[in-house]
Amino acid sequence: MTPTELGLPALRRSAGQATDRPADPRLIDTFGRVATDLRISLTDRCNLRCTYCMPAEGLDWMPREEQLTDAELLRLITIAVRDLGIHELRFTGGEPLLRRGLEELITAAAALEPRPDISLTTNGIGLARRAEALAAAGVNRLNVSMDTVRPERFATITRRDRLSDVLAGLAAARTAGLDPIKINAVLLRGVNDDEAVDLLRFAVDGGYQLRFIEQMPLDAQHGWERAEMITAGEILQLLGEGFTLTPDPTERGGAPAERWLVDGGPAVVGVIASVTRPFCGACDRTRLTADGQVRTCLFARTETDLRAMLRGGASDAEIADAWRVAMWGKLAGHGIDEPGFLQPDRPMSAIGG
């Protein structure tokens, strides 16, 4: 897929040539994109074992000493917000609720000037008892991963019988005033692909916003096969069996989801079609792993080590410059459709969603 097909402006400079980079303090790249959304992985650990993400026995988790400390993480977040133009923070995992001191970290991030918009992506396990504290700390919005409304299927997909905990977490988040609350769902062929309508009906009835996500090649087992993936087109066809969908006229901007009005609105449903309908041309994201590596794309195969700079005595200005150079070299797109595409070595749980 060419940059033009991705909807990108013409290339102005050779990607990665920092010497050609203009004196712009923001996280710009050679295709005219500006990263304003920072995705922050707090841990690679997870308390579920979703079949499309990792094996039943889990993974070799990141050693604690390799993980950024709270002070290191807050320093990088401060640089991003103060110096690099970041105004959206999304805390992810693994499972971010497993990170000790999460509420204190969010409180500190919310105190930055200018105050960033803060969201959290979680599997919902443990959310019921922490939703109020998270809202008080400064979380504005919440995404909860839930692929089924059937307990037995939840246990099959996640290898844990915890659907009741997720449902309790959703209800607690709503009571705590978090809004919007989005549900992220992945449809798996022959597993839960008959639940598209049921999931959307649950979301509409509960006042949640549902987002279907095409299964991506980010599993630890490297077993993803495109032919087995439920595509965006199939998802919309399945939803059409129970609802009338019309395109949402709201400007999409850099949002990953195409949005559709459900039965005329106001309820909406989104489809994140990273594989079949890539939105790389409008990408506004930069990513930070739990061990302090900057990733310019979810599917990037290269990283920039900010942890080494932190622990090596680099100044804030030097770290900011390294981050700018990394983003200047961002590629036009993820290249999933290209013959030479290689899945990233890190699985989703170690990258952050």
Coordinates of C-alpha atoms in Angstrom, one line a residue:
M1 CA 0.0 0.0 0.0
T2 CA 1.4 3.4 -1.0
P3 CA 1.3 6.6 1.0
T4 CA -1.2 8.0 -1.4
E5 CA -3.5 5.0 -0.9
L6 CA -3.2 5.7 2.9
G7 CA -4.5 9.2 2.4
L8 CA -1.1 10.8 3.2
P9 CA 0.3 14.0 1.8
A10 CA 3.3 13.8 -0.5
L11 CA 6.6 12.9 1.2
R12 CA 8.6 16.1 1.8
R13 CA 11.8 14.6 3.2
S14 CA 13.4 11.2 3.6
A15 CA 12.0 9.5 6.7
G16 CA 14.4 9.4 9.6
Q17 CA 16.7 12.2 8.5
A18 CA 16.7 14.3 11.7
T19 CA 19.0 16.9 10.1
D20 CA 16.1 17.9 7.8
R21 CA 13.6 18.2 10.6
P22 CA 12.1 21.7 11.0
A23 CA 12.4 23.6 14.3
D24 CA 9.0 22.5 15.5
P25 CA 8.8 21.4 19.1
R26 CA 5.9 19.0 18.5
L27 CA 6.1 15.4 17.6
I28 CA 5.8 15.8 13.8
D29 CA 6.8 13.3 11.1
T30 CA 7.7 13.6 7.4
F31 CA 4.1 13.0 6.3
G32 CA 2.7 16.0 8.0
R33 CA 1.2 14.1 11.0
V34 CA 1.4 15.4 14.5
A35 CA 1.3 13.1 17.5
T36 CA -0.8 14.5 20.3
D37 CA -2.0 11.2 21.9
L38 CA 0.4 9.3 24.1
R39 CA -0.4 5.6 24.8
I40 CA 1.4 4.5 28.0
S41 CA 1.9 0.8 28.9
L42 CA 2.2 0.5 32.6
T43 CA 2.9 -3.3 32.7
D44 CA 3.0 -6.3 30.4
R45 CA 1.3 -8.4 33.0
C46 CA -2.3 -9.5 32.7
N47 CA -4.7 -11.5 34.9
L48 CA -6.6 -12.9 31.9
R49 CA -5.2 -15.3 29.2
C50 CA -7.2 -14.4 26.1
T51 CA -6.7 -17.0 23.4
Y52 CA -6.0 -14.5 20.7
C53 CA -3.4 -12.7 22.8
M54 CA -1.2 -15.2 24.8
P55 CA -0.8 -18.8 25.7
A56 CA -2.6 -20.4 28.7
E57 CA 0.5 -20.4 30.8
G58 CA 1.1 -16.7 30.2
L59 CA 4.4 -15.1 29.2
D60 CA 7.8 -14.4 30.6
W61 CA 6.9 -11.2 32.3
M62 CA 9.2 -8.1 32.2
P63 CA 11.6 -8.1 35.2
R64 CA 10.7 -5.4 37.7
E65 CA 14.0 -3.6 37.4
E66 CA 13.5 -3.2 33.7
Q67 CA 10.1 -1.4 34.2
L68 CA 10.0 2.3 34.6
T69 CA 9.6 3.5 38.1
D70 CA 6.8 5.9 38.9
A71 CA 9.2 8.8 39.0
E72 CA 10.7 7.9 35.7
L73 CA 7.3 7.5 34.1
L74 CA 6.1 10.8 35.4
R75 CA 9.2 12.5 34.2
L76 CA 8.6 11.2 30.6
I77 CA 4.9 12.1 30.8
T78 CA 5.8 15.6 32.0
I79 CA 8.2 16.1 29.0
A80 CA 5.5 14.9 26.6
V81 CA 2.9 17.2 27.9
R82 CA 5.0 20.3 28.7
D83 CA 7.5 20.1 25.8
L84 CA 6.1 18.0 23.0
G85 CA 2.4 19.0 22.6
I86 CA 0.8 15.8 24.0
H87 CA -2.7 16.5 25.3
E88 CA -4.2 13.1 25.6
L89 CA -2.9 10.3 27.8
R90 CA -4.2 6.7 27.7
F91 CA -2.9 4.3 30.3
T92 CA -2.8 0.7 29.1
G93 CA -1.2 -2.6 29.9
G94 CA -1.1 -5.6 29.9
E95 CA -3.6 -4.8 32.5
P96 CA -3.0 -1.3 34.0
L97 CA -5.0 -2.1 37.2
L98 CA -2.1 -4.4 38.2
R99 CA 0.3 -1.5 38.4
R100 CA 0.8 -0.5 42.1
G101 CA 0.2 3.2 42.8
L102 CA -1.9 3.7 39.7
E103 CA -4.2 6.3 41.2
E104 CA -1.3 8.3 42.5
L105 CA 0.3 8.3 39.1
I106 CA -2.9 9.4 37.5
T107 CA -3.3 12.2 40.1
A108 CA 0.2 13.5 39.3
A109 CA -0.5 13.4 35.5
A110 CA -3.8 15.2 36.0
A111 CA -1.9 18.0 37.8
L112 CA 0.2 18.8 34.8
E113 CA -0.2 22.1 32.9
P114 CA -1.8 22.1 30.4
R115 CA -4.1 19.5 32.0
P116 CA -4.2 16.4 29.7
D117 CA -7.2 14.4 28.9
I118 CA -6.8 11.0 30.7
S119 CA -8.3 7.7 29.8
L120 CA -7.7 4.1 30.8
T121 CA -8.0 0.8 28.9
T122 CA -8.7 -2.2 31.2
N123 CA -10.1 -5.7 31.2
G124 CA -12.4 -4.7 34.1
I125 CA -11.1 -7.2 36.6
G126 CA -11.0 -5.3 39.9
L127 CA -12.6 -2.2 38.4
A128 CA -15.7 -2.4 40.6
R129 CA -13.7 -1.5 43.8
R130 CA -11.5 1.1 42.1
A131 CA -13.7 3.0 39.7
E132 CA -14.6 5.8 42.2
A133 CA -10.9 6.3 43.1
L134 CA -9.9 6.3 39.5
A135 CA -12.5 9.0 38.7
A136 CA -11.3 11.0 41.7
A137 CA -7.7 10.7 40.6
G138 CA -8.5 12.3 37.2
V139 CA -9.5 9.6 34.7
N140 CA -11.9 11.2 32.2
R141 CA -12.8 8.2 30.0
L142 CA -12.7 4.4 30.2
N143 CA -12.4 1.5 27.8
V144 CA -13.3 -1.9 29.0
S145 CA -12.4 -5.0 27.0
M146 CA -15.3 -7.6 26.8
D147 CA -15.8 -9.9 23.9
T148 CA -19.0 -11.7 25.0
V149 CA -22.0 -11.4 27.2
R150 CA -22.1 -15.1 27.9
P151 CA -20.3 -16.4 31.0
E152 CA -19.3 -19.7 29.5
R153 CA -17.8 -18.1 26.4
F154 CA -16.0 -15.5 28.5
A155 CA -14.4 -18.4 30.3
T156 CA -13.4 -20.0 27.0
I157 CA -12.0 -16.9 25.4
T158 CA -10.1 -15.5 28.5
R159 CA -9.5 -18.9 30.3
R160 CA -10.9 -17.2 33.4
D161 CA -14.5 -17.3 34.7
R162 CA -14.7 -13.6 35.5
L163 CA -17.5 -12.1 33.4
S164 CA -19.5 -11.1 36.5
D165 CA -16.5 -9.1 37.7
V166 CA -16.3 -7.2 34.4
L167 CA -20.0 -6.4 34.5
A168 CA -19.8 -5.2 38.0
G169 CA -16.8 -3.0 37.0
L170 CA -18.8 -1.5 34.1
A171 CA -21.7 -0.6 36.5
A172 CA -19.3 0.9 39.1
A173 CA -17.7 3.0 36.4
R174 CA -21.0 4.4 35.4
T175 CA -21.9 5.1 39.0
A176 CA -18.6 6.9 39.4
G177 CA -19.5 9.3 36.6
L178 CA -16.9 8.1 34.0
D179 CA -18.2 9.1 30.6
P180 CA -18.1 7.8 28.0
I181 CA -17.5 4.2 28.9
K182 CA -16.5 2.3 25.8
I183 CA -16.5 -1.5 25.4
N184 CA -13.9 -3.0 23.2
A185 CA -14.8 -6.3 21.5
V186 CA -13.0 -8.7 19.2
L187 CA -15.1 -11.2 17.2
L188 CA -13.5 -14.5 16.6
R189 CA -14.7 -16.8 13.8
G190 CA -16.6 -19.8 15.1
V191 CA -16.3 -18.6 18.7
N192 CA -18.3 -15.5 19.3
D193 CA -19.1 -14.2 15.8
D194 CA -22.8 -14.8 16.5
E195 CA -22.9 -12.2 19.3
A196 CA -22.4 -9.0 17.3
V197 CA -26.1 -8.0 17.8
D198 CA -26.2 -9.2 21.4
L199 CA -23.1 -7.1 22.3
L200 CA -24.5 -4.0 20.7
R201 CA -27.9 -4.4 22.3
F202 CA -26.2 -4.8 25.7
A203 CA -24.2 -1.6 25.1
V204 CA -27.1 0.4 23.9
D205 CA -29.3 -0.7 26.8
G206 CA -26.6 0.0 29.3
G207 CA -25.6 3.4 28.0
Y208 CA -22.1 2.2 26.9
Q209 CA -20.4 2.8 23.5
L210 CA -19.3 -0.4 21.7
R211 CA -16.2 -0.6 19.6
F212 CA -15.6 -3.7 17.5
I213 CA -11.9 -4.3 16.7
E214 CA -10.5 -6.4 13.9
Q215 CA -8.2 -9.0 15.3
M216 CA -4.6 -7.9 14.6
P217 CA -1.3 -9.8 14.2
L218 CA -0.1 -9.0 17.7
D219 CA -0.5 -12.3 19.5
A220 CA 2.4 -13.8 21.3
Q221 CA 1.9 -17.2 19.5
H222 CA 2.2 -15.5 16.1
G223 CA -0.7 -17.6 15.0
W224 CA -2.8 -14.8 13.4
E225 CA -4.2 -15.6 10.0
R226 CA -5.9 -13.0 7.9
A227 CA -8.4 -15.5 6.5
E228 CA -9.7 -16.3 9.9
M229 CA -10.2 -12.6 10.9
I230 CA -13.7 -11.2 11.1
T231 CA -13.4 -8.1 8.8
A232 CA -15.1 -4.7 9.3
G233 CA -17.4 -5.5 6.4
E234 CA -18.5 -8.7 8.0
I235 CA -19.1 -7.0 11.4
L236 CA -21.3 -4.3 9.8
Q237 CA -23.2 -7.0 7.9
L238 CA -23.8 -8.9 11.2
L239 CA -24.9 -5.8 13.0
G240 CA -27.3 -5.1 10.1
E241 CA -29.3 -8.2 11.1
G242 CA -30.5 -6.4 14.2
F243 CA -30.0 -2.7 13.7
T244 CA -30.1 0.0 11.1
L245 CA -26.7 1.7 10.8
T246 CA -26.0 5.0 9.2
P247 CA -22.6 6.8 9.1
D248 CA -22.0 9.2 12.0
P249 CA -21.7 12.7 10.4
T250 CA -19.3 13.8 13.3
E251 CA -15.8 14.5 12.1
R252 CA -13.6 11.5 12.7
G253 CA -10.3 13.3 13.0
G254 CA -7.5 10.9 14.2
A255 CA -10.0 8.6 16.0
P256 CA -9.3 4.9 15.1
A257 CA -13.0 4.0 15.0
E258 CA -15.4 4.5 12.1
R259 CA -18.6 5.4 13.9
W260 CA -22.2 4.5 12.9
L261 CA -25.5 5.8 14.3
V262 CA -27.6 3.0 15.7
D263 CA -31.2 3.2 14.5
G264 CA -30.8 6.9 13.9
G265 CA -29.0 7.7 17.1
P266 CA -28.1 8.9 19.6
A267 CA -26.4 5.6 20.3
V268 CA -23.3 4.9 18.2
V269 CA -21.2 1.9 17.4
G270 CA -17.6 2.0 16.2
V271 CA -15.5 -0.4 14.1
I272 CA -11.7 -0.2 14.3
A273 CA -10.6 -1.7 11.1
S274 CA -6.8 -1.6 11.5
V275 CA -6.3 -4.3 8.9
T276 CA -8.8 -3.9 6.2
R277 CA -9.4 -0.1 6.4
P278 CA -6.2 1.3 7.8
F279 CA -6.3 4.9 9.1
C280 CA -2.5 5.5 9.2
G281 CA -2.8 8.7 7.3
A282 CA -4.6 10.4 10.3
C283 CA -2.6 8.7 13.1
D284 CA -1.9 11.0 16.0
R285 CA -0.4 8.5 18.4
T286 CA 3.0 7.9 20.0
R287 CA 3.6 4.9 22.3
L288 CA 5.7 4.3 25.4
T289 CA 6.3 0.8 26.7
A290 CA 6.5 -0.2 30.3
D291 CA 10.3 -0.4 30.0
G292 CA 10.6 3.1 28.5
Q293 CA 10.8 2.4 24.7
V294 CA 9.2 4.9 22.3
R295 CA 7.3 3.2 19.5
T296 CA 6.0 5.2 16.6
C297 CA 3.4 2.6 15.6
L298 CA 1.6 -0.3 17.1
F299 CA 3.3 -2.5 14.5
A300 CA 6.8 -0.9 14.6
R301 CA 9.8 -3.2 14.6
T302 CA 12.1 -0.5 15.9
E303 CA 12.1 1.4 19.2
T304 CA 13.9 4.3 20.8
D305 CA 15.3 3.7 24.3
L306 CA 14.3 6.6 26.7
R307 CA 14.9 4.5 29.8
A308 CA 18.6 4.4 29.0
M309 CA 18.7 8.1 28.7
L310 CA 16.8 8.6 31.9
R311 CA 19.1 6.3 33.8
G312 CA 22.2 7.7 32.0
G313 CA 21.7 11.3 33.2
A314 CA 20.2 12.8 30.1
S315 CA 18.5 16.2 30.5
D316 CA 14.8 16.8 29.7
A317 CA 15.8 18.7 26.6
E318 CA 17.9 15.8 25.3
I319 CA 15.1 13.3 26.0
A320 CA 12.6 15.5 24.2
D321 CA 14.9 15.8 21.2
A322 CA 15.4 12.0 21.0
W323 CA 11.6 11.6 21.1
R324 CA 11.2 14.1 18.3
V325 CA 13.8 12.4 16.1
A326 CA 12.0 9.0 16.7
M327 CA 8.7 10.4 15.6
W328 CA 10.2 12.2 12.6
G329 CA 11.2 8.7 11.3
K330 CA 7.7 7.3 11.5
L331 CA 6.7 5.2 8.5
A332 CA 3.7 6.0 6.2
G333 CA 1.8 3.0 7.5
H334 CA 1.9 -0.4 9.2
G335 CA 2.3 -2.3 5.9
I336 CA 0.2 -5.3 6.9
D337 CA -0.8 -5.8 3.2
E338 CA 2.8 -5.6 2.0
P339 CA 4.6 -8.9 1.1
G340 CA 7.5 -8.1 3.5
F341 CA 5.3 -7.4 6.5
L342 CA 6.7 -9.0 9.7
Q343 CA 4.7 -9.1 12.9
P344 CA 6.4 -7.2 15.8
D345 CA 8.5 -9.2 18.2
R346 CA 6.5 -7.8 21.1
P347 CA 2.9 -9.0 21.6
M348 CA 0.1 -6.6 22.3
S349 CA 0.4 -7.2 26.1
A350 CA 4.0 -5.8 26.0
I351 CA 3.2 -2.9 23.7
G352 CA 0.1 -1.5 25.1
G353 CA -3.2 -0.9 23.3

